[in-house]
Amino acid sequence: MHGEVQPDRRGAAEGKPSESQKSSRADTIVDRRVGRILISRDEIAARVTELGEAIGRDYAGRAPVLVGVLKGAVVFTADLLRAIPLPAAMDFMAVSSYGSGTRSSGVVRLTADLSLSIEGRDVIIVEDVIDSGRTISYLRRNLATRHPRSLALCGLLDKVSRREVDVDVDYVGFVIPDEFVVGYGLDYDGRHRELPDLAVLEPAVPA
């Protein structure tokens, strides 16, 4: 495994939810509010710097391509790009996973593709949340058919307890339990991406 030892953190992430995470409690919680901060902006910035330095060491003398997974990983991908002391490139992909409510069926479909060729390039997939592993496994298989020089995975948040498919994660920001968080690009129903910290989305307090 590349990179440094992954610190254990409390938290998780997602949007409406976005496809990288399906909270086990999201189906029963309709009204939510932003609650306590789990990972502060300073902690995020420090960890992104560490990840960038680790990637810089592992890919010294090369120019990796960061492939961000839309939309949740946009902020993380941009910050990570600036933290890597190499002439790295950046592009994006988007996928959809279908199922009932907020639970994924595991059927994944590519909805937005790369704008550049990765043949012969060192590619690092950048994901916001890695949970069941199904979506990221699909992306790895898809990108592998394009003959990159190498293919690695960097996740901001890793929900190991939700894993259904074995996934080798090369770089991890924070290992988290099955919580539901927003901020730093992660949303709920299209909201809260702009928050600088990662915070728990909690049930709304009745009026």
Phi, psi and omega in degrees: 000135177283174168079191185258172180300133183277126177284148179272129181230161173260131178149175172202199183199156163164170182250228193304349013266159174290166196289344184283346178217135175237103183293137180291345181253357187294332182291335185257353180246113184264305181267127183226159176223157178286124182254222186291150176282129179264318180226118185282164178301324180291320178295319178298311182300319180295319181290321178298321177299316178297318179296317179299319179294320179296316178296321178300320178291315184292331183247027181306131180083001180239173182232085183292158176251122175272124178251100180279144179263116182289148355258344189298333185267006185300309183295314179300315181298316181296317179293320179296319178304316181289338181274349181272120183279047181219162176283067182281154176249170183217138174210174185223154173225161175222144178227159175234144176232130188253147179180190180268135179061233180257011180262127182282143176276348183089356177273116187247140179226137177285126182246343175211130187254171178294155177258357180228161178276139178250008180301126180075007182257157173272114187250136174237113176286131181245116184240149178283308181228132174250115181239271183294331181094351184292314182295314183291328176296319177299314181297320180296317179296317180299311183289329180297330179290349181265007173060053172289161176294319177209160183218119181233172183228132176234122180241136176293311181234137180237114178266079185301324182294343181264002188294130175244336180235133179297130180224130174273112180258119186279325180224128181234134176283299183218131174272131189225155173278186184278074174250175181234112184234161178227170180106165180052044178096344181270138188235168166228115182055038176082003182248159171080005178299330187283348182296135184282341179254168171260118186235153178287137172264114187250163176300139179293143179283126180304142180291000000 
